[in-house]
Coordinates of C-alpha atoms and ligand atoms in Angstrom, one line a residue:
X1 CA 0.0 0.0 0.0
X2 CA 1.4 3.8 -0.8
X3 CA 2.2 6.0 2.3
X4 CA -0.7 8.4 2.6
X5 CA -0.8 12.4 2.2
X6 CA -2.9 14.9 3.0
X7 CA -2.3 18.7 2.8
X8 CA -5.1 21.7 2.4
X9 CA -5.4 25.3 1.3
X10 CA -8.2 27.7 2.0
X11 CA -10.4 29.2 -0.3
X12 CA -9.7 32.4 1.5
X13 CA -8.6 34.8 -0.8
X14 CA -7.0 34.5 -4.5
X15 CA -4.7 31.8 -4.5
X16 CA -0.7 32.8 -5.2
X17 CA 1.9 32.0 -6.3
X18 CA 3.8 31.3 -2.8
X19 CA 0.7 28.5 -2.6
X20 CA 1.8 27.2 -6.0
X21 CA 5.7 27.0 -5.3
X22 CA 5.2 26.5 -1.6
X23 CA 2.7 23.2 -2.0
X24 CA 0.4 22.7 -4.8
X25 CA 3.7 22.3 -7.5
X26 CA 4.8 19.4 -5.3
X27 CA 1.2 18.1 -4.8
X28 CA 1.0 17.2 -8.9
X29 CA 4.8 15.5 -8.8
X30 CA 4.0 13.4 -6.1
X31 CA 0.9 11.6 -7.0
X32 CA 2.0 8.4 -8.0
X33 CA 4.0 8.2 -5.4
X34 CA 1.4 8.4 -2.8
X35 CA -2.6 8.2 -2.0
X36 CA -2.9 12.1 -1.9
X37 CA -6.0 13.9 -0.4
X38 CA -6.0 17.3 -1.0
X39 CA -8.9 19.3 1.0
X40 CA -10.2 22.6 0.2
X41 CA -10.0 23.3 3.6
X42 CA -13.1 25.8 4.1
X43 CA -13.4 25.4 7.7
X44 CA -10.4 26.8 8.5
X45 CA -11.5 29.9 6.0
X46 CA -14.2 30.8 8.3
X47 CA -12.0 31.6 11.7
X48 CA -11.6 35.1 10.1
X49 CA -15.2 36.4 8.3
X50 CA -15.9 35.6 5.0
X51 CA -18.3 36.6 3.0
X52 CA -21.0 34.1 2.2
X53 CA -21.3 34.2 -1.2
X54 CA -17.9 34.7 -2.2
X55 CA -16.8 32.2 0.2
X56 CA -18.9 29.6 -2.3
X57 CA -17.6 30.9 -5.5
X58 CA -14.3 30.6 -3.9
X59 CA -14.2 26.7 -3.1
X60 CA -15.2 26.3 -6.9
X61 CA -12.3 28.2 -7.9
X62 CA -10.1 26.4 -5.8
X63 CA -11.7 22.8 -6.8
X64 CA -10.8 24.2 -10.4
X65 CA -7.0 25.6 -9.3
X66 CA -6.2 22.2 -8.0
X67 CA -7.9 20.5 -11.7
X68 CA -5.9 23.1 -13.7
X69 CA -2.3 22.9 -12.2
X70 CA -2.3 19.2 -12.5
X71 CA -4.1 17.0 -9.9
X72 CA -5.4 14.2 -11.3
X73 CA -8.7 13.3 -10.1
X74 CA -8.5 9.8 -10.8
X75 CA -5.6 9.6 -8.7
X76 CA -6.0 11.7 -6.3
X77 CA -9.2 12.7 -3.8
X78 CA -9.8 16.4 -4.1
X79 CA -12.3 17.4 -0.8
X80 CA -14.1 20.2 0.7
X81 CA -13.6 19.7 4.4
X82 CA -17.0 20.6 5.4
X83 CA -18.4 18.2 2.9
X84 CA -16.8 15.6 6.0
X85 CA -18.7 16.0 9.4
X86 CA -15.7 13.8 10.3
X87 CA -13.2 16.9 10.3
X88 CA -15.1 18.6 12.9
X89 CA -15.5 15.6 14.6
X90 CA -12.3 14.6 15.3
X91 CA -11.3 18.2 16.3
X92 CA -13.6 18.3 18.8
X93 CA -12.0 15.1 20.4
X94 CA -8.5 16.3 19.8
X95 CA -9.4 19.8 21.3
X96 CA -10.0 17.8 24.6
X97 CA -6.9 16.5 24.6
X98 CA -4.9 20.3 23.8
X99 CA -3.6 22.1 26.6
X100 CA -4.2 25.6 25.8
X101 CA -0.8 27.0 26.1
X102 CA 0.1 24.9 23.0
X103 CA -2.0 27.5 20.9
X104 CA -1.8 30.6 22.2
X105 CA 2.0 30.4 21.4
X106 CA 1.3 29.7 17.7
X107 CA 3.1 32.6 15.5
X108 CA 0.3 32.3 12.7
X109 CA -2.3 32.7 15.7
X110 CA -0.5 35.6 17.4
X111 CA 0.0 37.7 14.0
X112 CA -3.8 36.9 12.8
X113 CA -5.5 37.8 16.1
X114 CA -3.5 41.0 16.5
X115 CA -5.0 41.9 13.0
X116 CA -8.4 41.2 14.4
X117 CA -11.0 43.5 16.4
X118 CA -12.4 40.2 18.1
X119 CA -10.2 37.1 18.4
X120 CA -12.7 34.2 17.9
X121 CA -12.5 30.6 19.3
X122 CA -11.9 29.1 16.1
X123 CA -8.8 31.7 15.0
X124 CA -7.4 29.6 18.4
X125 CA -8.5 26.4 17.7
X126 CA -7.3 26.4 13.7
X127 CA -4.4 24.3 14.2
X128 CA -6.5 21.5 16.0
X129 CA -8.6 21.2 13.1
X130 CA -5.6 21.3 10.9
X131 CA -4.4 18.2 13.1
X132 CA -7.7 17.0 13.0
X133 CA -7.7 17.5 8.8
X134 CA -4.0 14.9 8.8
X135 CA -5.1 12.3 11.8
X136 CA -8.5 12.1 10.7
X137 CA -6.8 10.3 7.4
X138 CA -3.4 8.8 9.1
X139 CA -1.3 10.4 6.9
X140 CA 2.3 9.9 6.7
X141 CA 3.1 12.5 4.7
X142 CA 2.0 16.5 4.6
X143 CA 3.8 18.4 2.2
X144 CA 3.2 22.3 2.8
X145 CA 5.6 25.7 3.0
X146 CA 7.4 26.8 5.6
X147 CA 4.9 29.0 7.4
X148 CA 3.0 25.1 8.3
X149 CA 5.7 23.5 9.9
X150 CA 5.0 24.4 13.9
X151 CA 1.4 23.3 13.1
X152 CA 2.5 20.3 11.7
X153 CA 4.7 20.0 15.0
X154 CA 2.1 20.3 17.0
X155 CA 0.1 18.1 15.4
X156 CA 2.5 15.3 16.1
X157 CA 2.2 16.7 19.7
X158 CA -1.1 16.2 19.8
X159 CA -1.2 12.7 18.5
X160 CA 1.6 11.5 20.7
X161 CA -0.7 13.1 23.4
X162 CA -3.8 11.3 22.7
X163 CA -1.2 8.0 22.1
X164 CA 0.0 8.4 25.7
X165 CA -3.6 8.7 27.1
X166 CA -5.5 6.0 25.1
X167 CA -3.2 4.2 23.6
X168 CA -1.7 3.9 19.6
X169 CA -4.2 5.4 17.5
X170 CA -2.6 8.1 15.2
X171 CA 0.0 7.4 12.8
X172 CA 3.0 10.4 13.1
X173 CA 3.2 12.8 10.3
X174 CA 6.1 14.2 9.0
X175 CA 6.6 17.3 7.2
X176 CA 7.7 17.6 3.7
X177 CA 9.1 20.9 2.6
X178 CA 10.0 22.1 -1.3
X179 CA 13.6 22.3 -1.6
X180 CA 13.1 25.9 -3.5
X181 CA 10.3 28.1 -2.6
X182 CA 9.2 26.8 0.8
X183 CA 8.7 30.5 1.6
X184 CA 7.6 32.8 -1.1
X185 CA 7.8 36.5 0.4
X186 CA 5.7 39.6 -0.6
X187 CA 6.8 41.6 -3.5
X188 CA 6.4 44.9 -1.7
X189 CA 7.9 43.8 1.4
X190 CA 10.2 41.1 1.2
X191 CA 10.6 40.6 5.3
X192 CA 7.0 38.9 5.3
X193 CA 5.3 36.2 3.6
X194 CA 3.5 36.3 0.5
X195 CA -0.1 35.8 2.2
X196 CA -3.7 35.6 0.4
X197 CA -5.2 38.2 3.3
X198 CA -2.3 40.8 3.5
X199 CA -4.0 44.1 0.9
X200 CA -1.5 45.7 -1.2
X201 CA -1.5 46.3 -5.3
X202 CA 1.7 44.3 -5.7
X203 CA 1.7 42.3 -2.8
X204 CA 0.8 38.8 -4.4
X205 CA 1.0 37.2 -7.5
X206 CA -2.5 35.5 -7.9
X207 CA -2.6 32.4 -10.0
X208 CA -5.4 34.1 -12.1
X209 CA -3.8 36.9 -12.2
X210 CA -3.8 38.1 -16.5
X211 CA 0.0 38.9 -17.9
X212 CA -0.4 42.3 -17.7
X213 CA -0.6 42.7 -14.2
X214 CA 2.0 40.0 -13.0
X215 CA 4.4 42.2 -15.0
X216 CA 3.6 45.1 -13.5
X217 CA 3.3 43.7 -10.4
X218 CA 6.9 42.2 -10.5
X219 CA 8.5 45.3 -12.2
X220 CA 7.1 47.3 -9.0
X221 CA 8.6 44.4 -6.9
X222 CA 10.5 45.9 -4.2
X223 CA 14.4 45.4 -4.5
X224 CA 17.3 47.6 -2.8
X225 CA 19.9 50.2 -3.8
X226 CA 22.8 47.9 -5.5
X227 CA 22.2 48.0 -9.5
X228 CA 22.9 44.4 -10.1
X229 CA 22.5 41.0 -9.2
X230 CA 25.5 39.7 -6.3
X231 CA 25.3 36.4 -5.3
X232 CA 27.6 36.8 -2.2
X233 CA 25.4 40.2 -1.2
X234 CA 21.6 39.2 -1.7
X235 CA 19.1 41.7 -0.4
X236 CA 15.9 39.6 0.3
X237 CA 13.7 41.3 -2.5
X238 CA 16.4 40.3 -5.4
X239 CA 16.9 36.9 -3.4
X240 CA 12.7 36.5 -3.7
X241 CA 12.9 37.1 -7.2
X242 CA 15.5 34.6 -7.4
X243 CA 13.8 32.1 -5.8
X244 CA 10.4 32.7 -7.7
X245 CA 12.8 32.0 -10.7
X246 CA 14.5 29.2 -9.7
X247 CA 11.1 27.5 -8.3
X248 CA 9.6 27.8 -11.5
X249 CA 12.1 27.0 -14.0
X250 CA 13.8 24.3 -11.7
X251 CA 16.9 25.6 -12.8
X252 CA 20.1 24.2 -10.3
X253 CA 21.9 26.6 -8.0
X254 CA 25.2 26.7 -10.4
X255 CA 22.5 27.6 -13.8
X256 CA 20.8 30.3 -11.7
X257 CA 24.6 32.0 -10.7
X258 CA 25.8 31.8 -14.3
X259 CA 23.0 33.4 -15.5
X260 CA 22.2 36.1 -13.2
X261 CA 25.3 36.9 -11.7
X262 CA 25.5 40.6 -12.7
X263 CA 22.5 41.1 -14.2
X264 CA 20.6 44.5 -13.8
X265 CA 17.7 44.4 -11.7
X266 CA 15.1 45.5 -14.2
X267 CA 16.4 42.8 -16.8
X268 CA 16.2 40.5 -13.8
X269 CA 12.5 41.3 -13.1
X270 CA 11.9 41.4 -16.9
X271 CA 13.5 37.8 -17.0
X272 CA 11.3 36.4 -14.0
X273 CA 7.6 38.3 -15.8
X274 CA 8.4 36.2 -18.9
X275 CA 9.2 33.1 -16.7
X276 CA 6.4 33.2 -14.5
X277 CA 3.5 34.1 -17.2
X278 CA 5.1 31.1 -19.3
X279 CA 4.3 29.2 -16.3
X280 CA 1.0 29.9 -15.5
X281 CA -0.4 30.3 -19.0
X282 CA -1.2 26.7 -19.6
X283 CA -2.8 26.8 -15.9
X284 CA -5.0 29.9 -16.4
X285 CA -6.3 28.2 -19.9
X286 CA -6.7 24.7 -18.3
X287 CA -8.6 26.8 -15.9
X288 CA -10.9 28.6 -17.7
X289 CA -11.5 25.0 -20.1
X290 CA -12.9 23.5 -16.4
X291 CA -15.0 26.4 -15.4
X292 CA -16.5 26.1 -18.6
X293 CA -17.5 22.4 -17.8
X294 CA -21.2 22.6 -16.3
X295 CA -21.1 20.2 -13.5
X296 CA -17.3 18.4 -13.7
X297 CA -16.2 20.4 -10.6
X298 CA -19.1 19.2 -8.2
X299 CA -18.4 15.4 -9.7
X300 CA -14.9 15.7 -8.4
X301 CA -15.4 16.8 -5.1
X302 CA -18.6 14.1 -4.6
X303 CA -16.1 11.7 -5.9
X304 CA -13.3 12.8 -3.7
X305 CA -16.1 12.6 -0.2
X306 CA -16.7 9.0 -1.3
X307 CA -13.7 8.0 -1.8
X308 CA -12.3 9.3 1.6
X309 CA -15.3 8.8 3.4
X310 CA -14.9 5.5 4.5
X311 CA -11.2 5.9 5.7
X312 CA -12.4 8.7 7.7
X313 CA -15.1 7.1 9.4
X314 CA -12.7 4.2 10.5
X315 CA -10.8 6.7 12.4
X316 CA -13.7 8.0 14.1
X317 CA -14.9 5.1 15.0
X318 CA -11.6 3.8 16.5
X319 CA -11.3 7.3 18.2
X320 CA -14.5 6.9 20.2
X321 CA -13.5 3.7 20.9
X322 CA -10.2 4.4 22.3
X323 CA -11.8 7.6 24.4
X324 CA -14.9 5.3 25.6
X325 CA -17.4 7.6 23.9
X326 CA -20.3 5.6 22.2
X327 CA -20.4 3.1 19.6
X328 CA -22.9 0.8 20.3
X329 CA -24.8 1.3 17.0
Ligands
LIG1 N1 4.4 32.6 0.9 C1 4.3 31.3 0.8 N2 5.4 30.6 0.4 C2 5.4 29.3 0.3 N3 4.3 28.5 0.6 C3 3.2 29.2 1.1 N4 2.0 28.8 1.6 C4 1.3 29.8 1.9 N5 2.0 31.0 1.8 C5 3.2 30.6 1.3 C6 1.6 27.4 1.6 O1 0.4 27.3 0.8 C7 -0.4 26.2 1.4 C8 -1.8 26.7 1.5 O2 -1.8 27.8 2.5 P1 -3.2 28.1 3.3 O3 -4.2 28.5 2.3 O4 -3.5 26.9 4.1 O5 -2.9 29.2 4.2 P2 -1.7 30.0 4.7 O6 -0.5 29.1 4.9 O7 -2.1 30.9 5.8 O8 -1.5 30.9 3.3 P3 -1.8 32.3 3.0 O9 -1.6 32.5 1.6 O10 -1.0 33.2 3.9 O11 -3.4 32.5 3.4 P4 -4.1 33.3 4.4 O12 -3.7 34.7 4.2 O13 -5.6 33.1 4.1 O14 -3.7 32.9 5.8 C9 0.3 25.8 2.7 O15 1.0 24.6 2.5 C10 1.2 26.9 3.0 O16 2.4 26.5 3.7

């Protein structure tokens, strides 16, 4: 039997390229490897508002983003989380286990809820869903970017926790990071992720984004005051660029210094517009070719519930189990 992997993104804003490089690119190469789920993970959308309707139209979107990059239905299981009561399930029973410190130190929770008037439950609880979202299937494997990594620690945490307590029940995760472009940061500020919530004109890349405006968007990119690429003096907006190039093209460390050692910076961002709307030019049309397709969306994501269902209900049966909770019928 193949390992098992499950990794998520949320419909929460226009998906970019820092969720390309950072996990969906690696999601497409490694399907044959393993049994991938891949979850729209709408859940954890909703622990900042959203707005209804655009909140609908943005699952879709997504569902056809994961189609149009390259996962392959047939071999993969593309979910919306809420479409599996499961998810929630299992969170509750994990949050149980959680001591509370464990999340209020969480970076991603501290920098959301300090951009928020109210701080809800859920913003707190996010990553025992998330741990919830990888137990609930007993992956092996999660691939995501960098910014994932102390939720994915934690949820090994958690599992060992609920281990200790009721014995072996979750297999432990481990992380899988890209080699190149695990962290993606913004073009106007290249201290910070690139991030589908943070506003700004040229913050993000999206995926849908038309030629036009990527170029523009990466000409604006912010670098610093040298006039040419250095390898052994990289400010971080030149080293972003770099590694947006070097992501995409999957050029080697030694092509990427022979080439742009030198270079000016506005043939540099000229040189990564043209690489990155070669790139996403077959994605975009693929795209558009599935939104045209009344109906193929839904059937993937009905097919992905029924195909995951099952494993998913295993685990919450042997959860309740384990924890004594009922399962007499
Ligand atoms: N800047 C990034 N570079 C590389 N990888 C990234 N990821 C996110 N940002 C970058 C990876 O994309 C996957 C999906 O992310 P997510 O939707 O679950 O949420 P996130 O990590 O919180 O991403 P965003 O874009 O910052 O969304 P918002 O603003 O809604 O919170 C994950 O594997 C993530 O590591």
């Amino acid at each position: 039997m193949k390992p098992r992997v499950f990794s998520g993104v949320q419909p929460s804003g226009d998906l970019h390229i820092g969720n390309y490089l950072g996990a969906l690119k690696h999601w497409v190469k490694i399907q044959d490897e393993y049994e991938c789920i891949f979850g729209i993970v709408d859940l954890h959308a909703i622990t900042v508002y959203q707005d209804p309707a655009q909140l609908r139209n943005k699952i879709e979107e997504l569902a056809a983003l994961f189609l149009a990059v390259g996962i392959d239905p047939q071999r993969s299981s593309i979910i919306v989380q809420s479409s599996i009561p499961a998810h929630a399930e299992l969170a509750w029973m994990l949050t149980c286990v959680t001591p509370v410190g464990w999340l209020t130190r969480m970076t991603q929770y501290k920098s959301k809820a300090a951009a928020q008037e109210t701080v809800g439950d859920g913003l707190l609880q996010y990553p025992v869903l998330m741990a919830a979202d990888i137990l609930l299937y007993q992956a092996q494997v999660v691939p995501v970017g960098d910014d994932q990594v102390q939720h994915i620690e934690l949820t090994r945490d958690i599992a060992q926790r609920f281990n200790h307590l009721y014995g072996e029940t979750f297999v432990m995760p481990e992380t899988r990071l890209p080699v190149v472009g695990a962290r993606i940061m913004g073009l106007d500020n290249p201290e910070a992720k690139m991030s589908k919530s943070t506003p700004g004109s040229h913050h993000a890349v999206a995926l849908l984004d038309p030629p036009d405006v990527i170029r523009q968007k990466i000409m604006r990119a912010t670098t610093d005051s040298k006039p040419a690429v250095d390898f052994d003096d990289l400010g971080p907006g030149v080293r972003n660029l770099l590694t947006i190039f070097q992501a995409f093209a999957e050029w080697s460390d030694e092509q990427m210094r022979a080439h742009f050692t030198g270079m000016r910076y506005s043939e540099l961002k000229k040189q990564v517009a043209d690489m990155v709307i070669a790139c996403l030019e077959p994605i975009q049309k693929r795209y558009h070719e599935i939104r045209n397709e009344p109906g193929y969306v839904t059937q993937v994501l009905r097919q992905g519930a029924e195909r995951v269902t099952p494993i998913a209900n295993a685990t919450i049966r042997l959860v309740k189990e384990r924890m004594g909770l009922y399962t007499g019928f």
